[in-house]
XYZ file of C-alpha atoms in Angstrom:
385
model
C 23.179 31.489 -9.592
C 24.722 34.835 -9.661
C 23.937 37.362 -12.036
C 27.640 37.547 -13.956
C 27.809 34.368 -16.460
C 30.911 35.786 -18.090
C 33.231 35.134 -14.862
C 35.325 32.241 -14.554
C 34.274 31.444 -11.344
C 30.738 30.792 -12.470
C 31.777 28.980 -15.397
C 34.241 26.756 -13.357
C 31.039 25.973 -10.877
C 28.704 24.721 -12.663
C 31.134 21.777 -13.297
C 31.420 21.439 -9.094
C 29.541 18.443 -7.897
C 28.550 18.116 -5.072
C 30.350 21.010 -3.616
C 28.282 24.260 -4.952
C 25.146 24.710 -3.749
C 23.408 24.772 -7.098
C 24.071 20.611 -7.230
C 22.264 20.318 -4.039
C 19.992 18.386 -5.970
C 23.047 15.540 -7.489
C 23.787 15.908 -3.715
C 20.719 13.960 -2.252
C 20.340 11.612 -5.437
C 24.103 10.700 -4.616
C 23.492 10.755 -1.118
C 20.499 8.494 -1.244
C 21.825 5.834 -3.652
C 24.919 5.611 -1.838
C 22.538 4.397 1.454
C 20.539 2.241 -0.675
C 24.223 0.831 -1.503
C 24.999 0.734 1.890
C 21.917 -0.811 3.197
C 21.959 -3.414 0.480
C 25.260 -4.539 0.702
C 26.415 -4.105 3.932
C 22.863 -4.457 6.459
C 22.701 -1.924 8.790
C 26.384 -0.319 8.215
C 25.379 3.302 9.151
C 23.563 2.235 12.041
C 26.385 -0.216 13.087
C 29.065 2.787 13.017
C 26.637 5.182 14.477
C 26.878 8.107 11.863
C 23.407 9.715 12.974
C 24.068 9.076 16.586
C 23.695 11.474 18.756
C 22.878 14.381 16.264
C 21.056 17.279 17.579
C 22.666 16.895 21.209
C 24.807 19.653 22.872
C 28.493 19.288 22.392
C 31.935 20.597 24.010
C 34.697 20.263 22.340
C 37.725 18.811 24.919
C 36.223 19.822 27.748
C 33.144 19.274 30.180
C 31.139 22.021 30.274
C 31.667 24.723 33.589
C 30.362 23.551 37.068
C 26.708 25.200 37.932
C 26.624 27.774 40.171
C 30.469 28.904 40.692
C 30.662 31.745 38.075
C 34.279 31.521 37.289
C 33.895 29.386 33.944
C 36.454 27.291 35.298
C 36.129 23.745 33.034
C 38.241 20.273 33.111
C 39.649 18.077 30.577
C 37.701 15.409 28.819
C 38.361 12.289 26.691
C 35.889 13.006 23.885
C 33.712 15.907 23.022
C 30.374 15.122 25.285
C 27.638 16.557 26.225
C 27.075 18.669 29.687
C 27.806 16.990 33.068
C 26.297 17.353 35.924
C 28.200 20.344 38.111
C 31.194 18.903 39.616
C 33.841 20.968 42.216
C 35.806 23.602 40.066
C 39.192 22.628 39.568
C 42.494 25.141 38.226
C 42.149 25.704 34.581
C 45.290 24.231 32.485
C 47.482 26.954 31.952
C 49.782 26.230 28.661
C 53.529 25.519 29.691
C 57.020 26.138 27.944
C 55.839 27.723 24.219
C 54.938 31.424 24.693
C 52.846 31.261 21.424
C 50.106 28.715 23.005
C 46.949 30.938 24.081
C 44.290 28.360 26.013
C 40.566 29.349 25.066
C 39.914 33.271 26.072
C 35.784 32.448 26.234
C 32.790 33.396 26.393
C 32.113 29.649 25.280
C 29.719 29.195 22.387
C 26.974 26.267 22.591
C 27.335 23.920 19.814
C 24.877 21.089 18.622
C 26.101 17.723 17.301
C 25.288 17.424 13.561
C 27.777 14.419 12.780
C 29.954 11.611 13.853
C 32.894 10.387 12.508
C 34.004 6.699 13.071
C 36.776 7.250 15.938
C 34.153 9.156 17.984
C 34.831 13.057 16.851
C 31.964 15.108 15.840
C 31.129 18.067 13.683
C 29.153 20.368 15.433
C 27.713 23.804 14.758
C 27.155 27.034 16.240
C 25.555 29.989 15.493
C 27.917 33.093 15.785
C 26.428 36.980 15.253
C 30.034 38.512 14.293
C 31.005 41.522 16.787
C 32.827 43.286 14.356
C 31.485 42.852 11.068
C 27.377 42.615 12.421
C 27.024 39.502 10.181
C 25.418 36.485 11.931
C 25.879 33.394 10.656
C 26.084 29.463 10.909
C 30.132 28.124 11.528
C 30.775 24.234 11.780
C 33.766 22.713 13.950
C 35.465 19.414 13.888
C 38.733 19.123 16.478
C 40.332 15.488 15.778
C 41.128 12.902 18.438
C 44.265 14.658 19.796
C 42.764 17.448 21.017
C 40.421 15.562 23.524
C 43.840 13.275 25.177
C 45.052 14.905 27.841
C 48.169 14.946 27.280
C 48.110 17.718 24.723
C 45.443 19.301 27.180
C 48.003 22.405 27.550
C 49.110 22.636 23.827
C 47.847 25.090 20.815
C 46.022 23.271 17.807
C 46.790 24.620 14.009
C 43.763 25.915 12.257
C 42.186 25.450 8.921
C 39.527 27.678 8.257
C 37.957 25.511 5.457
C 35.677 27.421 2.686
C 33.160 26.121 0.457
C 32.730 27.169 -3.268
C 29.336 27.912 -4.799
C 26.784 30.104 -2.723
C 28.320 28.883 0.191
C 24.781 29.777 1.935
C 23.446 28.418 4.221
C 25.440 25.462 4.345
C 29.113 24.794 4.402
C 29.856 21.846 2.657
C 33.064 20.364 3.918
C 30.665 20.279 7.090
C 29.239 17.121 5.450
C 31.164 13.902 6.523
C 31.100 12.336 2.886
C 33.406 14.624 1.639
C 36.341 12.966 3.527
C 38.186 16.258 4.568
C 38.134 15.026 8.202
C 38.736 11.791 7.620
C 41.934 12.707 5.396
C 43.394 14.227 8.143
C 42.884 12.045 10.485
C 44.544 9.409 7.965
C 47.100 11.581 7.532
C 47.720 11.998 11.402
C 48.011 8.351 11.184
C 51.005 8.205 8.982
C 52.410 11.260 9.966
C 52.050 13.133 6.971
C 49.178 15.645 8.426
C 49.019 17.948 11.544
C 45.678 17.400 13.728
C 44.119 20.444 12.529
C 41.271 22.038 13.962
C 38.540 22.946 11.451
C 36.631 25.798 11.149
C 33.533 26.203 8.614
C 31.676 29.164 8.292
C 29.309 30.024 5.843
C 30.440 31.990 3.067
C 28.523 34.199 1.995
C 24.793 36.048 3.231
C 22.218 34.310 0.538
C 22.515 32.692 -2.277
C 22.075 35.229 -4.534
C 25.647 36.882 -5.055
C 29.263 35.896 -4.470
C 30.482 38.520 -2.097
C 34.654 37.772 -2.653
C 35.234 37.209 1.600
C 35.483 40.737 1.047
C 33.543 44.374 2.566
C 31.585 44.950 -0.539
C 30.454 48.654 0.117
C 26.834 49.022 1.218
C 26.756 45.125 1.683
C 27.591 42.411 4.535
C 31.179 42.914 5.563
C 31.959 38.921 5.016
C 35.305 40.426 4.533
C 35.571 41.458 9.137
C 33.250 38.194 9.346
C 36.410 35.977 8.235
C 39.138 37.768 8.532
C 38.502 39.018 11.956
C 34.701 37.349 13.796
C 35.854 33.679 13.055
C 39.310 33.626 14.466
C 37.585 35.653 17.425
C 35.287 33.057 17.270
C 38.068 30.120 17.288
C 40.157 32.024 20.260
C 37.376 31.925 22.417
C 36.374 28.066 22.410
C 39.985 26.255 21.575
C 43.464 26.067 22.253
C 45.253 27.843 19.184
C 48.098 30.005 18.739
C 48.926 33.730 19.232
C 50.969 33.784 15.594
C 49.781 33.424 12.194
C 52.339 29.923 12.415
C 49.225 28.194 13.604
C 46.668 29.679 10.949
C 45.669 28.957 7.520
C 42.625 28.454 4.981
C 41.702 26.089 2.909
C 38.594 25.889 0.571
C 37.376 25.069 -3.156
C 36.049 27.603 -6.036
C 35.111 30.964 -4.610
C 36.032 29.916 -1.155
C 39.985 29.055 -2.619
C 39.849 32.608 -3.638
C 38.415 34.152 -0.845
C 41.090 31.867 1.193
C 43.903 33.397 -0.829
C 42.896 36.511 -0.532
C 42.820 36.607 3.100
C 46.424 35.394 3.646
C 47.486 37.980 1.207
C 45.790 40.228 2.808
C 46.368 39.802 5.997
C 49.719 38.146 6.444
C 50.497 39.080 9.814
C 47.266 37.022 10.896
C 47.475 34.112 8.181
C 50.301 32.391 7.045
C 48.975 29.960 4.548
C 46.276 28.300 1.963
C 45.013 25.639 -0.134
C 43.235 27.116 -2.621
C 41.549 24.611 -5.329
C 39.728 25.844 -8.746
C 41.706 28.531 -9.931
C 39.948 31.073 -8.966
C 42.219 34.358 -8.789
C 40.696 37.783 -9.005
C 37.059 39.313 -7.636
C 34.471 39.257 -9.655
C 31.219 40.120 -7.919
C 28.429 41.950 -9.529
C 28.241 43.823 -6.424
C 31.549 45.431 -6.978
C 29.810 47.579 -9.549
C 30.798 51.476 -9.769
C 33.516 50.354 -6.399
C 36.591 49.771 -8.265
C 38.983 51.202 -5.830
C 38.093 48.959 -3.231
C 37.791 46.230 -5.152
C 41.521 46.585 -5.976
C 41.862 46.561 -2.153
C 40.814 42.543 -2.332
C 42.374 41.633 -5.574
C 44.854 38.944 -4.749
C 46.845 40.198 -7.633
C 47.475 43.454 -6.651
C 47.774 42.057 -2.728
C 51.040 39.814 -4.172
C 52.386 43.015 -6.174
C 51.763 44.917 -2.846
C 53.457 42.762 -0.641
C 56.381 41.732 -2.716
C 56.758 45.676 -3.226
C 56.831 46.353 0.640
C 59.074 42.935 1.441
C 56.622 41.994 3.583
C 56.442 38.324 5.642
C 56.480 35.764 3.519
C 52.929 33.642 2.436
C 52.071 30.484 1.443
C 49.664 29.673 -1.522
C 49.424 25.845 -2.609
C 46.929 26.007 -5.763
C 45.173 22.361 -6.957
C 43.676 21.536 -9.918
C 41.907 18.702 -11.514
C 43.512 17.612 -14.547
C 39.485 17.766 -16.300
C 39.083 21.093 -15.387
C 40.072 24.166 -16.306
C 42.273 27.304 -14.453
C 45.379 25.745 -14.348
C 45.975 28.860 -17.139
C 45.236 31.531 -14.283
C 47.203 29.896 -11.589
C 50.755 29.427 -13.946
C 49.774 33.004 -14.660
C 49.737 34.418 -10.965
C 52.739 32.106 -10.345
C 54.865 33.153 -12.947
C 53.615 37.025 -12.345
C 53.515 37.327 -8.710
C 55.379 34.053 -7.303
C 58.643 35.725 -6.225
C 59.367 37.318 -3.125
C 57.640 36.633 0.143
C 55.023 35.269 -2.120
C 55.585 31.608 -2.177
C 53.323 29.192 -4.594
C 53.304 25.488 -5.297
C 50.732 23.876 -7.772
C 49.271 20.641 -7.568
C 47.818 18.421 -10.394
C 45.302 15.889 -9.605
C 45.107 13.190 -12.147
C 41.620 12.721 -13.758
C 40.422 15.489 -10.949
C 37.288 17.656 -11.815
C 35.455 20.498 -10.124
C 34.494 19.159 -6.770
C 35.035 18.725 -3.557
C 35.950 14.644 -3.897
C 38.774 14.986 -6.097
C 40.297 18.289 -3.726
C 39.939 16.170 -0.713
C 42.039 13.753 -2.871
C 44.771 16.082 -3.899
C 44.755 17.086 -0.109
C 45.369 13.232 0.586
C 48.274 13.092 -1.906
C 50.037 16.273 -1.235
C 48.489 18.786 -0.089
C 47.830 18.093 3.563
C 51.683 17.188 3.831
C 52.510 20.452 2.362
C 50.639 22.597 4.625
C 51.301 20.562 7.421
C 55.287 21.683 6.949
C 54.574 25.147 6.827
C 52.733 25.379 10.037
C 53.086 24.792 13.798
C 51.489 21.568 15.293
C 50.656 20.481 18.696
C 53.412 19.728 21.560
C 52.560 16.676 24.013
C 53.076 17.312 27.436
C 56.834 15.861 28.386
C 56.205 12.321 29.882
């Protein structure tokens, strides 16, 4: 746990189950009683749906992976993420048509390994990425829904969610973990049209587990800061089909990774154009910002809203939840009624009976907050016919 028990965000965690990784622990006793569940009431239900299936094997997401031997990367559309084929004649790459804004995957491809299935077939998959800019390497999770496997969106930019865990967020990401929902959600929400197919990114958070490092370039410390603000979306333009505007990119994340969310779109609003941030987490509060107070004004989402209000700048979208058994609701009505005006743009969501964990955010997503951000940016064009 880190070193700073004053801070909210510290005090707000230890209520977070199973989300932070200090509860990894209530994690696999809730994990394993919920098999036993499963295996006593309903046979061989996991086995039946094939959650483990596959896990381990090499994935690509959309596509079939480049023909041996002809150099040009060249690849073809798929119906499902799958594993390498054998090397087939190159064909033309799809080049996007009609929307200026739609960039098709710039490469070099990154190899990913399956680590889950969901029930209509899509995986979760992970990667290991060693940032170019900010030297960080680290573990990201993906999960692209349905849509972006049929071909006729095989031309078309996906939104992004660059989903954040709270806690350590080291070495796992948690919203990697199928039980959470936050795939499933969206692909419910798809369904009834209340949801954009997003594409979801999942980094790790921070370096160890040791310190929160705010998603920010502590000085003398990992620049986590570059690694999501700048190695991830790298990272995303090179393997999928996104946009060239910030009307295709957003974060989402719980705890310290709804902060660190936050802060990035208000500090960077040319590149992000929207958040979910859940837990009420507001301002920095490292230990490591110790005797760095300047800079650690530079990624205070507080002063970020004053500064961008002050300078007119484009306009950002912050949509806080909060459990109605928690607390921060205090700090978000705060930085609403303080910095809410202007370009800065902020909704709050209460979830009834909600506490500190992922579950109940994944259920205010369900009820609102999916919609919401799902208005404020651009979705995916079918080909005409």
């Amino acid at each position: 746990m880190p070193q700073y028990p004053q801070s909210p965000r510290s005090l707000d965690a230890a209520a977070e189950a199973p989300a932070p990784e200090r509860s990894r622990r209530a994690v696999w006793i809730s994990a394993g009683l919920a098999f036993a569940l499963v295996l006593g009431g309903g046979g061989f239900a996991a086995w039946k749906f094939e959650w483990f299936s596959g896990n381990g094997r090499a994935v690509t997401f959309g596509r079939t992976a480049p023909s041996a031997g002809n150099g040009d990367g060249k690849a073809r559309q798929s119906p499902q993420p799958q594993a390498p084929q054998a090397p087939q004649a190159p064909s033309a790459p799809a080049v996007p048509t009609g929307d200026p804004d739609v960039l098709m995957e710039a490469g070099p491809r990154s190899g990913f390994k399956q680590t889950a299935k969901l029930d209509d077939g899509t995986v979760i998959a992970k990667t290991r990425l060693a940032g170019a800019k900010s030297g960080f390497e680290g573990d990201v999770w993906v999960w692209t829904p349905k849509e972006y496997s049929d071909p006729k969106y095989a031309k078309s930019a996906f939104p992004v969610l660059i989903s954040l865990p709270g806690g350590n967020g080291f070495p796992t990401n948690y919203w990697s973990d199928r039980s959470l929902g936050l795939q499933k959600a969206i692909e419910e929400g798809v369904a009834a049209g209340t949801s954009l197919p997003f594409i979801l990114i999942m980094p790790v958070l921070n370096p160890d587990n040791k310190y929160y490092y705010d998603g920010s370039d502590i000085p003398g410390q990992p620049k986590m800061g570059t690694w999501l603000a700048e190695d991830v979306p790298d990272f995303t333009r090179a393997n999928f089909r996104t946009y060239k505007s910030r009307d295709g990119w957003a974060f989402m994340g719980s705890s310290s990774g709804g902060f660190v969310g936050m802060k990035q779109v208000l500090q960077h609003p040319d590149r992000f154009k929207a958040v979910i941030a859940s837990g009420g987490e507001i301002v920095p509060d490292s230990p490591l910002w110790k005797g760095h107070q300047a800079e650690m004004d530079e990624n205070n989402p507080e002063k970020l809203a004053k500064k961008l209000i002050d300078s007119n700048g484009p306009d950002v979208y912050i949509n806080f939840q909060v459990g109605t058994k928690e607390t921060g609701k205090d700090r978000m009505l705060r930085f609403q009624r303080e910095f809410g005006t202007g370009p800065v743009k902020t909704t709050i969501h209460d979830i009834q009976n909600g506490e500190h964990n992922g579950w109940h955010y994944v259920r205010g997503m369900k009820e609102s907050s999916l919609e919401w951000i799902s208005k404020v940016l651009k979705g995916p064009e079918p080909a005409a016919g």
